[in-house]
Short mmCIF file of C-alpha atoms and ligand atoms in Angstrom, two decimals:
data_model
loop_
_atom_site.label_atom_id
_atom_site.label_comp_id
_atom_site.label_asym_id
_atom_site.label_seq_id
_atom_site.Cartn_x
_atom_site.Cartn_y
_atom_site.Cartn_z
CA UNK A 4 71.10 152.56 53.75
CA UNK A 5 68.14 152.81 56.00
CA UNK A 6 67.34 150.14 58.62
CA UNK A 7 64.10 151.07 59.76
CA UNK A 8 63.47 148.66 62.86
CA UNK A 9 60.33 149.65 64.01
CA UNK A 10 57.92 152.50 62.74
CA UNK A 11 53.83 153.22 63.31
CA UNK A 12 51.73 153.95 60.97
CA UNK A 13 48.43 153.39 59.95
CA UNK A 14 47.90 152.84 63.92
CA UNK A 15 49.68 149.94 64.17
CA UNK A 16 53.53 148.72 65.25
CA UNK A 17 55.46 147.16 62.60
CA UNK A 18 59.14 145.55 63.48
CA UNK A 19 61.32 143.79 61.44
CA UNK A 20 61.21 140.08 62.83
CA UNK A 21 64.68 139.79 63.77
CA UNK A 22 64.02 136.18 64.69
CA UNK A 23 63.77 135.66 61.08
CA UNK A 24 66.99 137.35 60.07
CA UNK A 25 69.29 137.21 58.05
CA UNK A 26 67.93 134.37 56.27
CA UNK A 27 64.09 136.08 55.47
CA UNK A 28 62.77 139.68 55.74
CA UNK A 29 59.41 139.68 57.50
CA UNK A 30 57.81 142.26 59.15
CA UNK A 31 55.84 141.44 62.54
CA UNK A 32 52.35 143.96 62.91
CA UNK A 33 51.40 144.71 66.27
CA UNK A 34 47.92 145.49 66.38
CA UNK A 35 47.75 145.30 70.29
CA UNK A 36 49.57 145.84 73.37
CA UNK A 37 49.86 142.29 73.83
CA UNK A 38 51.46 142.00 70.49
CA UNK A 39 54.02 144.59 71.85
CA UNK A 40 54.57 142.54 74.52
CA UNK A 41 54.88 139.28 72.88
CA UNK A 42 57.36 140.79 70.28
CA UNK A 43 59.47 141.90 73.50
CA UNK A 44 59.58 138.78 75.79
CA UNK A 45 60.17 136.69 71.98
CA UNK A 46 62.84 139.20 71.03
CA UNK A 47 60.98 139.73 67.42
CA UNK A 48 62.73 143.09 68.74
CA UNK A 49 65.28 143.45 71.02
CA UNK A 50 67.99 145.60 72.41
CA UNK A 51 67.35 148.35 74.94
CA UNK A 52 66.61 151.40 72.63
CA UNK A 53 64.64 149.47 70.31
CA UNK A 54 62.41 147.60 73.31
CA UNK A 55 62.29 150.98 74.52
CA UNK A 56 60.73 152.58 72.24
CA UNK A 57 58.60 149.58 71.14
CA UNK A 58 56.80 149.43 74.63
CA UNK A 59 56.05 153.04 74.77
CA UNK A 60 54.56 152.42 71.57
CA UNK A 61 53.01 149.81 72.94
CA UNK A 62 50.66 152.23 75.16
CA UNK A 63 50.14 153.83 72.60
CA UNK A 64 48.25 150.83 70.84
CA UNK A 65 46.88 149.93 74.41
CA UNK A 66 45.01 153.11 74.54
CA UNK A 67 43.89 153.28 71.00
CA UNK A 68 42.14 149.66 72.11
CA UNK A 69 40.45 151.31 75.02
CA UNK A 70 39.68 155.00 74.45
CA UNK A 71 36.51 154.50 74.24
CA UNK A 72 36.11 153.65 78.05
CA UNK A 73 34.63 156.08 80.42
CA UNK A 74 37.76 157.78 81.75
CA UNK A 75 38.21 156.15 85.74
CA UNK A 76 37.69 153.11 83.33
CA UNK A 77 40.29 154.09 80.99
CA UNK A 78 43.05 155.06 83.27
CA UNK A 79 42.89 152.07 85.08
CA UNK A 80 43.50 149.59 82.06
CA UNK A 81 46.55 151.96 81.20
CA UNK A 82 47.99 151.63 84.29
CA UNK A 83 47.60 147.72 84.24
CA UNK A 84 49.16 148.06 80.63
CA UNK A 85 51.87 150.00 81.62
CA UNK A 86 52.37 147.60 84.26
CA UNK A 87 52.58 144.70 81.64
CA UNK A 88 54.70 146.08 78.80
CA UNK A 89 57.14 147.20 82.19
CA UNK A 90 57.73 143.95 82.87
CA UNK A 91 58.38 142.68 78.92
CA UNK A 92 62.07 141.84 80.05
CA UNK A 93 64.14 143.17 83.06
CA UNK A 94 67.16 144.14 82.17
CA UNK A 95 67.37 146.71 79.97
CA UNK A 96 66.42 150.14 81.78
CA UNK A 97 65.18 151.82 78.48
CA UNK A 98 61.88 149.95 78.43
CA UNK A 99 61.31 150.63 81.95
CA UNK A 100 62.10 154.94 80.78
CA UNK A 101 60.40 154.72 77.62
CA UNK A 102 57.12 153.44 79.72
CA UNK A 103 57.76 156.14 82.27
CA UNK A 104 57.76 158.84 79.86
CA UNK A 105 54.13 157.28 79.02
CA UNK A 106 53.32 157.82 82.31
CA UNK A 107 53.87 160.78 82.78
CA UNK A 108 51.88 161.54 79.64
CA UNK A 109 48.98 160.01 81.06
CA UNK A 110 49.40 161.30 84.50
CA UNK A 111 50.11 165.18 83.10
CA UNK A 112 46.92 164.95 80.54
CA UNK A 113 44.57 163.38 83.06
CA UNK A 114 42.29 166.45 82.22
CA UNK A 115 42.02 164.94 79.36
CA UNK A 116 39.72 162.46 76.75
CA UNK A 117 40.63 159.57 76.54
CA UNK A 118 40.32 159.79 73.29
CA UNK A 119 42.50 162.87 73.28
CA UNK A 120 45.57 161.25 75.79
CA UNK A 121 45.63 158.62 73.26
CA UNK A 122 46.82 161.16 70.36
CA UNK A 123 49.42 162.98 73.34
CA UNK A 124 50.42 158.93 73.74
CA UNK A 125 51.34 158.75 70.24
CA UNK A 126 52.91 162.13 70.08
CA UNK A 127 55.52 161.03 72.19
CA UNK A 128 55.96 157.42 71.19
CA UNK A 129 56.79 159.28 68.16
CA UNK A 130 59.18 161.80 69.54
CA UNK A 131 61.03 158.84 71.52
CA UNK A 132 61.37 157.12 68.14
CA UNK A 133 62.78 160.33 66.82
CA UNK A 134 65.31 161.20 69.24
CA UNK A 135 66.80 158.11 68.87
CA UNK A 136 68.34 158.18 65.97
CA UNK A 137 68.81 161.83 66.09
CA UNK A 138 70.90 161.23 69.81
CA UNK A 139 72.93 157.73 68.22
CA UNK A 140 74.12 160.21 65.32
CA UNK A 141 75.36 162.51 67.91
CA UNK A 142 76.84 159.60 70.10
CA UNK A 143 78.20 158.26 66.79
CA UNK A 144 80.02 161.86 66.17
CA UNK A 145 81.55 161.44 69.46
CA UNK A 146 82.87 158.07 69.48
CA UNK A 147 84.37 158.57 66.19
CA UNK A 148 86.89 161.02 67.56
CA UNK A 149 88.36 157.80 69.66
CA UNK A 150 88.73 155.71 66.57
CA UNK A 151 92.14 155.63 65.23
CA UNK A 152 91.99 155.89 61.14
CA UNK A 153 92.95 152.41 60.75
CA UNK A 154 91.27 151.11 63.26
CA UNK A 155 90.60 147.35 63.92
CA UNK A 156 87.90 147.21 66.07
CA UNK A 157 85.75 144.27 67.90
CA UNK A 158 82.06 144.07 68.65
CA UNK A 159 79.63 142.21 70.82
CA UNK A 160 76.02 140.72 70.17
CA UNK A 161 73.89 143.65 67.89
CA UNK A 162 73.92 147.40 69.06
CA UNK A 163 73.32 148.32 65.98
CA UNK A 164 70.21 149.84 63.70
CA UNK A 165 67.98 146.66 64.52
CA UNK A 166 68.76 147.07 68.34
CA UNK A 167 67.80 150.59 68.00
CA UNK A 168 65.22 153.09 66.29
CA UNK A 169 68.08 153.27 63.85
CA UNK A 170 71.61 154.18 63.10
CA UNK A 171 72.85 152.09 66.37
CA UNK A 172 75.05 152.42 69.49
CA UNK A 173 78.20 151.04 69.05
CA UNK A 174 77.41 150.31 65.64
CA UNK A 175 76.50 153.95 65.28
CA UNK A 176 80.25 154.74 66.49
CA UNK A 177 81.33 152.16 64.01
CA UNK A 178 78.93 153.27 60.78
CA UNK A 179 80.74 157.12 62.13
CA UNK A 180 84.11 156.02 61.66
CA UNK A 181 83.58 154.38 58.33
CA UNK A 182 81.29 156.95 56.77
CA UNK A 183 83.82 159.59 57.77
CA UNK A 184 86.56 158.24 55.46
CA UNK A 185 88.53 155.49 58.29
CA UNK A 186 90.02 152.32 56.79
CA UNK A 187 88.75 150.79 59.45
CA UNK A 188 87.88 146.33 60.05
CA UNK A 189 85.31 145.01 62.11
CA UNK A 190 85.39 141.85 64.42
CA UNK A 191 81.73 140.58 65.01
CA UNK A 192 81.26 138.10 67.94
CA UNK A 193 78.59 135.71 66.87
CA UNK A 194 77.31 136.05 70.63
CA UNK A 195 76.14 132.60 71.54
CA UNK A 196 73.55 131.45 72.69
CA UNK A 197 71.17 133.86 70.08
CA UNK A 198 73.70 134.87 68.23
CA UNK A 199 72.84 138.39 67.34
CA UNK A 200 76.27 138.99 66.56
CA UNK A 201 76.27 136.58 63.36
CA UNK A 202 72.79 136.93 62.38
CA UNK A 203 72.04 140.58 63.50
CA UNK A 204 75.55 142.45 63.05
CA UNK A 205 76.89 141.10 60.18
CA UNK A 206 73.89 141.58 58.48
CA UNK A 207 74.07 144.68 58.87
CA UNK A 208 77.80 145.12 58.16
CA UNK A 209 77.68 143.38 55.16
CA UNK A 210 74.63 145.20 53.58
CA UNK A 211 76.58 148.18 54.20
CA UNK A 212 80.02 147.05 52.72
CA UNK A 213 81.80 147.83 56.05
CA UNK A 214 84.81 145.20 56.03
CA UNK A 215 84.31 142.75 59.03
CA UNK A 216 84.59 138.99 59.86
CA UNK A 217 82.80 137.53 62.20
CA UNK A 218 83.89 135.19 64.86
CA UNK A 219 83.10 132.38 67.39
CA UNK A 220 83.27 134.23 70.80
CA UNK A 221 86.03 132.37 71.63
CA UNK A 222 88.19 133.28 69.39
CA UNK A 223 88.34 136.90 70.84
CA UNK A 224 90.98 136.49 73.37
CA UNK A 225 93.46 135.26 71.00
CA UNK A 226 93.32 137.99 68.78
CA UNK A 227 93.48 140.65 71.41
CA UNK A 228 96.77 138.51 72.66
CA UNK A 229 98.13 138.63 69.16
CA UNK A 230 97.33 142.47 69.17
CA UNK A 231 94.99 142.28 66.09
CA UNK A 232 92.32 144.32 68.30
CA UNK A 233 93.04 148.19 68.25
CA UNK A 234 89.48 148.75 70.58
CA UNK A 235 86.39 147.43 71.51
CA UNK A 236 82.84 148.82 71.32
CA UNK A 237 79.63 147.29 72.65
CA UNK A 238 76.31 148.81 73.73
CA UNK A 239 74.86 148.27 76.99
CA UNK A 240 71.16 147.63 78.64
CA UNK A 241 71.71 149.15 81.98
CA UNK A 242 74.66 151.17 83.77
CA UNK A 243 74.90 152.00 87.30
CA UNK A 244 76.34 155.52 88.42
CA UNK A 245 79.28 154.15 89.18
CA UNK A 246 79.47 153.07 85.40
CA UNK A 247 79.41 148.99 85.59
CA UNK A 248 77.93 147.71 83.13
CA UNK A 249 75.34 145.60 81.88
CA UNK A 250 75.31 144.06 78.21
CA UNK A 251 75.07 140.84 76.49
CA UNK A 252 76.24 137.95 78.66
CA UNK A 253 80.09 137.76 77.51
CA UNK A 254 81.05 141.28 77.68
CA UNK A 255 82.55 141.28 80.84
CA UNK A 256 84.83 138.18 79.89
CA UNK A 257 86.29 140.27 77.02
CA UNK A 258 86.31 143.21 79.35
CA UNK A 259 88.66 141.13 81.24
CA UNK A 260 91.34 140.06 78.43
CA UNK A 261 91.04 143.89 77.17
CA UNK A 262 92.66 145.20 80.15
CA UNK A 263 95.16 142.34 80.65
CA UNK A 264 96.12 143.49 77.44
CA UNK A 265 96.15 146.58 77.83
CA UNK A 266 93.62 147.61 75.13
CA UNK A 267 90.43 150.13 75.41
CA UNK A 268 87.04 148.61 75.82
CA UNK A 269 84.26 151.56 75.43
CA UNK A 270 80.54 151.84 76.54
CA UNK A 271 77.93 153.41 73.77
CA UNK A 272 74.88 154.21 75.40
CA UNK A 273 72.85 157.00 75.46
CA UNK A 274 71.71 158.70 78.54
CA UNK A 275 68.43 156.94 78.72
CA UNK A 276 70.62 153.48 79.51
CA UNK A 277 72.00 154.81 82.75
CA UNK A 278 69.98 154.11 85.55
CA UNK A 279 70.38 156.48 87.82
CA UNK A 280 68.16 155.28 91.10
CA UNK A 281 71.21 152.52 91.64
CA UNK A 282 74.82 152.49 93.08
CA UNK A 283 76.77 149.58 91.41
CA UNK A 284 75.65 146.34 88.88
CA UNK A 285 75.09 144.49 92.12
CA UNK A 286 71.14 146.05 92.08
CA UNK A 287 71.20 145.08 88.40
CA UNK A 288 68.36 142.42 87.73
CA UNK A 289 69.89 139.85 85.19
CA UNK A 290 67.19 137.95 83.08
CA UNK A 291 67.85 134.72 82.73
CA UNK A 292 66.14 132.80 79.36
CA UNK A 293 65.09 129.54 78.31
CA UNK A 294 67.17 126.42 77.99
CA UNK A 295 66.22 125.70 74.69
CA UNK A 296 68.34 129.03 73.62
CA UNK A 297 71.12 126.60 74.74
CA UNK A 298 70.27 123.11 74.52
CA UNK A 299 68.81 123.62 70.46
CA UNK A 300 70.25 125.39 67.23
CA UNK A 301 67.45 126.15 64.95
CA UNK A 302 65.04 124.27 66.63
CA UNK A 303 67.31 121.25 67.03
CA UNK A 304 68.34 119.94 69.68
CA UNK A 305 72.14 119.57 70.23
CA UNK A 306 72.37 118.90 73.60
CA UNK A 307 71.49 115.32 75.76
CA UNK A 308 68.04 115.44 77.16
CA UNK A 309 67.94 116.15 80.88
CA UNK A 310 71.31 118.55 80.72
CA UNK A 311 70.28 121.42 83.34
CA UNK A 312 71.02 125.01 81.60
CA UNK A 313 72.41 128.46 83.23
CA UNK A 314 71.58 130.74 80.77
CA UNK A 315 72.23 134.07 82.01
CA UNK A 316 71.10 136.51 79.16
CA UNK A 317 73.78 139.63 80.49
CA UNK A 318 76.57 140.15 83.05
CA UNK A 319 77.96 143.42 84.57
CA UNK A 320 81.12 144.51 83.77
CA UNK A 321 82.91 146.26 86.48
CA UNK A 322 83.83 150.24 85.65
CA UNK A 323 87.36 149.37 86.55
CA UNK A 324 87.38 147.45 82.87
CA UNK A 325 85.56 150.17 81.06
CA UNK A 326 87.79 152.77 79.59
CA UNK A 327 84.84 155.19 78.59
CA UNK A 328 81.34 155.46 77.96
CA UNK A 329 80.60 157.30 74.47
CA UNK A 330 76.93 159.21 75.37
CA UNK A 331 74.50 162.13 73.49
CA UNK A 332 75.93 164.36 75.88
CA UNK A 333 80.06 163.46 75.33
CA UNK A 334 82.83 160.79 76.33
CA UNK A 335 82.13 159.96 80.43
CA UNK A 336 85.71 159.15 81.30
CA UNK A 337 86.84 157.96 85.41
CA UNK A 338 85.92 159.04 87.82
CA UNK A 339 82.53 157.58 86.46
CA UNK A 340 80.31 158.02 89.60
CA UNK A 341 80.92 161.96 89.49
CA UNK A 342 81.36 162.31 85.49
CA UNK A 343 77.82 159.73 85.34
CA UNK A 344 75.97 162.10 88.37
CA UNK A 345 76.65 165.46 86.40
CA UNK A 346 75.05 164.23 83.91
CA UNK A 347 71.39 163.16 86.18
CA UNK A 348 68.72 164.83 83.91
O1 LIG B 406 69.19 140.23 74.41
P1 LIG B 406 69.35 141.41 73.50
O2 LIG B 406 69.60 141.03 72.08
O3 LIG B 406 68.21 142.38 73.65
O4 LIG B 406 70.65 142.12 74.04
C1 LIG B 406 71.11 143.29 73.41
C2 LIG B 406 72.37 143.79 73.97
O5 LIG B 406 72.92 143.28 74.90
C3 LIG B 406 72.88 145.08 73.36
O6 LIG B 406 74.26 145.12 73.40
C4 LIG B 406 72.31 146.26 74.16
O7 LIG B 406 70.92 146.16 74.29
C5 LIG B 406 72.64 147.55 73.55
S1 LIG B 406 71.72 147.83 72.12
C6 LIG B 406 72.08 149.34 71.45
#
């Protein structure tokens, strides 16, 4: 089964609305940049591929507004856009890779139309969109080989088609194992406070027929204790060269009971996720969201009026607690800093 998560056509941007998910399927059109970067900041779409690739298609529908400027005109609103739909959310590196690669579009075709950049823009928005699910079917291939046939297996927030072009990270590794012929079982955090893990992951589990359960986050620990966990996989927004970490806030607490128990927690990312102009997680810019994500449930507020919020949207897990990171390019395994700098495009 398909997922497509985002696609352009007809010169627009459509996304699934995964704000609306699981309980309606609605598409959200982006017509304009500023749609794009609406849908980003309001996590209509989310995860790093999939914001990604949205914002460089973003561009693209920023220059099909303007190209008919005069070009000094024209290049100057595109680098303001490119400036905006950079700044969408700050975590996740992809966005800030997928609008480079527009850059350099721009700045390699500045012989160009504008008219004529535009159609280079969309030519690679569309080759981005491609790659994606052509590299999480490769990553996919890999991480399958560290799945054990029966295979009980835990997963955090949604890395899955809908945080991606398609296919998924560590859902991709997961949709691998199962498709190749594993009797495998699938814990889903519900990932508070957005809960992509019960609205996002099991959604997609379940349309698929891949057995699973999902489960308050806090239940995690006590299954790893009671050895029900074989492995975890979760996807990441941003990792260092020295391999930490960062993912949905949470990860690095079950990073933490995985290796007091002993059991392997892996990274699936692809290449585009590691950030290679920084040391360690400490340069990692965490976003933090609003305190409604915390204080309400479905619009309604659960918590007293006046409570202050931390709301933290990732955390950094440290590459001592990461057993391997499953990429397009292989299994990185420790040392990460020289296995992550071998791999520097
Ligand atoms: O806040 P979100 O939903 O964008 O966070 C998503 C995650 O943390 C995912 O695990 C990560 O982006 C990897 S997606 C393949």
């Amino acid at each position: 089964m398909e997922i497509k998560t985002l696609e352009f056509k007809d010169e627009k941007l459509y996304l699934i609305d995964q704000r609306k998910l699981p309980n309606s399927f609605e598409t959200f059109v982006c017509e304009t940049y500023k749609d794009v970067d609406f849908a980003i900041k309001d996590m209509v779409v989310r995860g790093a591929p999939a914001i990604g690739a949205s914002g460089a298609y973003g561009v693209v529908l920023g220059a099909k507004e303007y190209k008919d400027l005069e070009k000094k005109d024209f290049l100057e609103k595109m680098e303001e856009i490119l400036e905006v739909l950079n700044s969408s959310r700050p975590t996740a590196v992809n966005l800030m890779w997928g609008i480079k690669r527009m850059r350099n579009v721009i700045e390699g075709n500045k012989e160009l139309s504008p008219k004529e950049i535009y159609e280079k823009l969309k030519e690679e928005g569309n080759k981005i969109a491609k790659e994606d699910v052509e590299i999480n079917k490769t990553m996919g291939e890999y991480g399958n080989t560290l799945i054990p046939e029966k295979a009980t297996i835990l997963t955090h927030c949604n890395a899955g088609a809908l945080a991606t072009v398609g296919y998924g990270t560590a859902l991709g590794v997961i949709r691998s194992a199962f498709y190749s012929g594993k009797d495998i079982f699938v814990y889903a955090d519900e990932t508070r406070p957005r809960l992509q893990g019960a609205k996002l992951t099991s959604w997609e589990l379940v349309k698929e027929e891949i057995p699973c359960k999902l489960i308050p986050d806090s239940v995690a620990a006590t299954l790893i204790r009671d050895g029900k966990i074989d492995l975890i996989v979760v996807g990441a927004d941003r990792i260092a060269t020295n391999g930490d970490t960062a993912n949905k806030i949470g990860t690095f607490m079950l990073s933490v009971v995985a290796k007091a128990y002993n059991i392997p927690i892996y990274i699936a990312a692809p290449i585009s996720t590691i950030d290679f102009d920084i040391e360690t997680g400490e340069e990692i810019v965490i976003e933090e969201r609003d305190d409604e994500e915390v204080t309400h449930i479905q619009g309604k507020r659960i918590a007293p009026e006046g409570v202050k919020v931390y709301n933290p949207a990732f955390d950094v897990t440290p590459n001592e607690n990461i057993t391997a990171i499953i990429t397009e390019k292989g299994i990185i395994k420790p040392p990460f800093k020289e296995n992550i700098l071998k791999l520097r495009p």
